[in-house]
Amino acid sequence: EVQLMQSGAEVKKPGESLKISCQGSGYKFTSYWIGWVRQMPGKGLEWMGIIYPSDSDTRYNPSFQGQVTISADKSTSTAYLQWSSLKASDTAIYYCARNVVAGGDYWGQGTLVTVSS
Amino acid sequence: EIVMTQSPATLSVSPGERATLSCRASQTVNINLAWFQQKPGQAPRLLISGASTRATGIPARFSGSGSGTEFTLTISSLQSEDFAVYFCQQYNNWPYTFGQGTKLEIK
């Protein structure tokens, strides 16, 4: 069974750093693009970036370029999304999804990130 | 960036009736169009990819059509569990983009 398991909810202060994770199981992790999607409170969905774990080829949405870093560790079948300095406007639910170049067939359960002083 | 526009924003339909949701792209996306269902507190669930191919486990009452810039999701006979928000998404050009969503509510 294909599963994407995301790390738990986080509460951070502005300016702090954060790295959240998405671990894939039940399939060959290196064979599918994985992407990250932001959903701000009560809002729609936005692709932030995607990564191909086999060679770490990464593409960022220009709206998020320079704001976040996406990476992957083949040895643990885990993709990551990280911030070096969080802002209040980063408060959102973040989802990872598999096979994004074909629409995104399996999704993680989401990670709620709250940034508040 | 390709802009995806969904209509209507809210659709009120009675159980057992048909629902038709629309999605328009600002430029052609060929058939690289997916539909998702999202319920409160849940992750989006893929319903349709390739504009018309149902994802694994999706009931036959869900169907998708269209190509180029105009797409439709039809739910033939609404069940109680179908009332949710529906998003279309293009994956023809990066960055991939979603529509703003259609809320399907019980009439």
CSV table of C-alpha atoms in Angstrom, one decimal:
chain,number,residue,atom,x,y,z
A,1,GLU,CA,0.0,0.0,0.0
A,2,VAL,CA,1.4,3.4,-1.0
A,3,GLN,CA,1.6,5.8,1.9
A,4,LEU,CA,3.1,9.2,2.4
A,5,MET,CA,3.5,9.9,6.1
A,6,GLN,CA,4.2,13.5,7.2
A,7,SER,CA,5.8,14.8,10.3
A,8,GLY,CA,3.6,16.3,13.1
A,9,ALA,CA,2.2,19.7,13.7
A,10,GLU,CA,4.7,22.5,14.5
A,11,VAL,CA,4.4,25.8,16.5
A,12,LYS,CA,7.2,28.2,15.8
A,13,LYS,CA,8.1,31.9,16.4
A,14,PRO,CA,8.9,34.3,13.6
A,15,GLY,CA,12.5,34.0,12.5
A,16,GLU,CA,12.9,30.4,13.6
A,17,SER,CA,13.9,27.7,11.2
A,18,LEU,CA,11.9,24.5,10.5
A,19,LYS,CA,12.2,21.3,8.5
A,20,ILE,CA,9.2,19.1,7.9
A,21,SER,CA,9.2,15.7,6.4
A,22,CYS,CA,7.3,13.3,4.2
A,23,GLN,CA,8.2,9.6,4.2
A,24,GLY,CA,7.1,7.4,1.3
A,25,SER,CA,6.4,3.7,1.6
A,26,GLY,CA,4.9,0.9,-0.4
A,27,TYR,CA,6.5,2.0,-3.7
A,28,LYS,CA,9.9,2.7,-5.3
A,29,PHE,CA,10.6,6.2,-3.8
A,30,THR,CA,13.1,7.2,-6.5
A,31,SER,CA,10.8,6.6,-9.4
A,32,TYR,CA,8.2,9.3,-8.7
A,33,TRP,CA,8.3,13.1,-8.5
A,34,ILE,CA,7.2,14.4,-5.0
A,35,GLY,CA,5.8,17.8,-4.5
A,36,TRP,CA,4.8,20.2,-1.7
A,37,VAL,CA,1.6,22.1,-1.6
A,38,ARG,CA,0.6,24.9,0.7
A,39,GLN,CA,-2.9,25.6,1.9
A,40,MET,CA,-3.3,28.7,3.9
A,41,PRO,CA,-6.2,28.8,6.4
A,42,GLY,CA,-9.5,28.6,4.6
A,43,LYS,CA,-7.8,29.1,1.2
A,44,GLY,CA,-6.9,27.1,-1.9
A,45,LEU,CA,-4.0,25.0,-3.0
A,46,GLU,CA,-0.6,26.1,-4.3
A,47,TRP,CA,2.3,24.0,-5.6
A,48,MET,CA,5.5,25.2,-3.9
A,49,GLY,CA,8.0,22.9,-5.6
A,50,ILE,CA,8.8,19.4,-6.8
A,51,ILE,CA,11.7,17.0,-6.5
A,52,TYR,CA,12.8,13.9,-8.3
A,53,PRO,CA,14.4,11.8,-5.6
A,54,SER,CA,16.5,9.7,-7.9
A,55,ASP,CA,18.8,12.7,-8.9
A,56,SER,CA,17.4,15.5,-6.7
A,57,ASP,CA,16.3,17.5,-9.7
A,58,THR,CA,14.2,20.2,-8.1
A,59,ARG,CA,11.9,22.8,-9.5
A,60,TYR,CA,10.4,25.7,-7.5
A,61,ASN,CA,7.4,27.8,-8.1
A,62,PRO,CA,8.7,31.3,-8.7
A,63,SER,CA,6.4,32.5,-5.9
A,64,PHE,CA,8.3,30.3,-3.4
A,65,GLN,CA,11.8,30.4,-4.9
A,66,GLY,CA,14.3,31.5,-2.3
A,67,GLN,CA,11.7,31.2,0.5
A,68,VAL,CA,12.0,27.5,1.1
A,69,THR,CA,14.3,24.6,0.3
A,70,ILE,CA,13.1,21.1,-0.9
A,71,SER,CA,15.3,18.1,-0.6
A,72,ALA,CA,15.1,14.3,-0.5
A,73,ASP,CA,17.0,11.5,1.1
A,74,LYS,CA,16.9,8.3,-0.9
A,75,SER,CA,18.3,6.2,1.9
A,76,THR,CA,15.2,6.9,4.1
A,77,SER,CA,12.7,7.5,1.3
A,78,THR,CA,12.0,10.9,2.8
A,79,ALA,CA,11.3,14.3,1.2
A,80,TYR,CA,11.8,17.5,3.1
A,81,LEU,CA,10.6,21.1,3.1
A,82,GLN,CA,12.5,23.6,5.1
A,83,TRP,CA,12.5,27.3,6.0
A,84,SER,CA,15.5,29.2,7.4
A,85,SER,CA,13.5,32.1,8.8
A,86,LEU,CA,9.7,31.7,9.3
A,87,LYS,CA,7.2,34.4,9.0
A,88,ALA,CA,3.6,34.6,10.3
A,89,SER,CA,2.4,34.4,6.7
A,90,ASP,CA,3.9,30.8,6.6
A,91,THR,CA,1.1,29.6,8.8
A,92,ALA,CA,-0.6,27.0,6.7
A,93,ILE,CA,-1.1,23.3,6.2
A,94,TYR,CA,1.6,21.7,4.0
A,95,TYR,CA,0.9,18.6,2.0
A,96,CYS,CA,3.3,16.3,0.1
A,97,ALA,CA,2.1,14.4,-2.9
A,98,ARG,CA,3.5,11.7,-5.2
A,99,ASN,CA,3.6,11.5,-8.9
A,100,VAL,CA,2.9,15.2,-9.4
A,101,VAL,CA,3.8,15.2,-13.0
A,102,ALA,CA,0.7,13.1,-13.6
A,103,GLY,CA,-1.6,15.1,-11.3
A,104,GLY,CA,-0.6,13.8,-7.8
A,105,ASP,CA,-2.0,10.4,-7.0
A,106,TYR,CA,-1.2,9.9,-3.3
A,107,TRP,CA,-1.1,12.6,-0.7
A,108,GLY,CA,0.3,12.9,2.8
A,109,GLN,CA,-2.1,13.7,5.7
A,110,GLY,CA,-0.7,17.3,5.9
A,111,THR,CA,1.4,19.1,8.4
A,112,LEU,CA,0.0,22.2,10.2
A,113,VAL,CA,2.6,24.9,10.7
A,114,THR,CA,1.7,27.7,13.0
A,115,VAL,CA,4.0,30.7,13.2
A,116,SER,CA,3.1,33.1,16.0
A,117,SER,CA,5.0,35.3,18.4
B,1,GLU,CA,1.6,31.0,-15.0
B,2,ILE,CA,-1.6,29.3,-16.2
B,3,VAL,CA,-4.7,30.6,-14.4
B,4,MET,CA,-7.4,28.1,-13.7
B,5,THR,CA,-10.9,29.4,-13.1
B,6,GLN,CA,-13.7,27.3,-11.7
B,7,SER,CA,-17.4,27.9,-11.8
B,8,PRO,CA,-19.6,28.2,-10.0
B,9,ALA,CA,-17.9,29.1,-6.6
B,10,THR,CA,-20.8,27.3,-4.8
B,11,LEU,CA,-23.2,24.8,-6.2
B,12,SER,CA,-26.3,23.7,-4.3
B,13,VAL,CA,-27.7,20.3,-5.4
B,14,SER,CA,-30.1,17.8,-3.9
B,15,PRO,CA,-28.9,14.2,-3.2
B,16,GLY,CA,-29.6,12.0,-6.1
B,17,GLU,CA,-29.4,14.8,-8.6
B,18,ARG,CA,-26.6,15.5,-11.1
B,19,ALA,CA,-23.8,18.1,-10.5
B,20,THR,CA,-21.8,19.7,-13.2
B,21,LEU,CA,-18.6,21.6,-12.3
B,22,SER,CA,-16.6,23.7,-14.8
B,23,CYS,CA,-12.9,24.6,-15.0
B,24,ARG,CA,-11.3,26.9,-17.6
B,25,ALA,CA,-7.6,27.3,-18.2
B,26,SER,CA,-6.1,30.6,-19.4
B,27,GLN,CA,-4.2,28.7,-22.1
B,28,THR,CA,-4.2,25.2,-23.4
B,29,VAL,CA,-3.3,22.4,-21.0
B,30,ASN,CA,-4.1,19.7,-23.5
B,31,ILE,CA,-5.5,16.9,-21.3
B,32,ASN,CA,-3.1,17.4,-18.4
B,33,LEU,CA,-5.9,18.2,-16.0
B,34,ALA,CA,-6.8,16.6,-12.7
B,35,TRP,CA,-9.8,16.9,-10.4
B,36,PHE,CA,-9.6,16.6,-6.6
B,37,GLN,CA,-12.1,16.3,-3.8
B,38,GLN,CA,-11.3,17.8,-0.4
B,39,LYS,CA,-13.4,17.4,2.8
B,40,PRO,CA,-12.8,19.5,5.9
B,41,GLY,CA,-9.7,18.4,7.8
B,42,GLN,CA,-8.6,16.0,5.1
B,43,ALA,CA,-6.0,16.0,2.3
B,44,PRO,CA,-7.1,16.4,-1.3
B,45,ARG,CA,-8.1,13.1,-2.9
B,46,LEU,CA,-7.4,12.6,-6.6
B,47,LEU,CA,-10.6,11.8,-8.6
B,48,ILE,CA,-9.6,12.2,-12.2
B,49,SER,CA,-6.4,12.6,-14.1
B,50,GLY,CA,-5.7,13.0,-17.8
B,51,ALA,CA,-9.0,15.0,-17.9
B,52,SER,CA,-11.2,11.8,-18.0
B,53,THR,CA,-9.4,8.9,-16.3
B,54,ARG,CA,-10.8,7.9,-12.9
B,55,ALA,CA,-8.2,7.3,-10.2
B,56,THR,CA,-8.1,3.9,-8.5
B,57,GLY,CA,-11.2,3.3,-6.4
B,58,ILE,CA,-13.2,6.3,-7.6
B,59,PRO,CA,-16.9,5.4,-8.2
B,60,ALA,CA,-18.2,5.5,-11.8
B,61,ARG,CA,-20.6,8.3,-10.9
B,62,PHE,CA,-17.6,10.7,-11.2
B,63,SER,CA,-16.7,11.5,-14.8
B,64,GLY,CA,-14.5,14.1,-16.4
B,65,SER,CA,-14.4,15.5,-19.9
B,66,GLY,CA,-12.8,18.3,-21.9
B,67,SER,CA,-9.5,19.2,-23.5
B,68,GLY,CA,-7.5,22.3,-24.2
B,69,THR,CA,-9.0,25.0,-22.0
B,70,GLU,CA,-12.5,23.8,-21.1
B,71,PHE,CA,-13.1,21.0,-18.7
B,72,THR,CA,-16.1,19.5,-16.8
B,73,LEU,CA,-16.5,17.2,-13.8
B,74,THR,CA,-19.9,15.5,-13.6
B,75,ILE,CA,-21.2,13.6,-10.6
B,76,SER,CA,-24.2,11.7,-12.0
B,77,SER,CA,-26.2,11.0,-8.8
B,78,LEU,CA,-25.0,12.8,-5.7
B,79,GLN,CA,-24.5,10.8,-2.6
B,80,SER,CA,-24.2,12.4,0.9
B,81,GLU,CA,-20.4,11.8,1.0
B,82,ASP,CA,-19.9,13.8,-2.2
B,83,PHE,CA,-20.6,17.1,-0.6
B,84,ALA,CA,-17.2,18.7,-0.4
B,85,VAL,CA,-14.9,21.2,-2.2
B,86,TYR,CA,-13.6,20.3,-5.6
B,87,PHE,CA,-10.5,21.6,-7.2
B,88,CYS,CA,-9.2,21.3,-10.7
B,89,GLN,CA,-5.4,21.4,-11.4
B,90,GLN,CA,-3.3,21.7,-14.5
B,91,TYR,CA,0.0,19.8,-14.8
B,92,ASN,CA,0.9,20.8,-18.3
B,93,ASN,CA,3.1,23.7,-17.5
B,94,TRP,CA,5.2,24.3,-14.3
B,95,PRO,CA,4.3,25.8,-12.0
B,96,TYR,CA,1.3,23.6,-11.9
B,97,THR,CA,-1.8,25.5,-10.7
B,98,PHE,CA,-5.1,24.8,-9.1
B,99,GLY,CA,-8.5,26.5,-9.5
B,100,GLN,CA,-9.9,28.3,-6.6
B,101,GLY,CA,-12.4,25.5,-5.9
B,102,THR,CA,-16.1,24.8,-6.1
B,103,LYS,CA,-18.0,24.1,-2.9
B,104,LEU,CA,-20.7,21.5,-3.5
B,105,GLU,CA,-23.4,21.9,-0.9
B,106,ILE,CA,-26.6,20.1,-0.1
B,107,LYS,CA,-29.7,21.9,-1.3
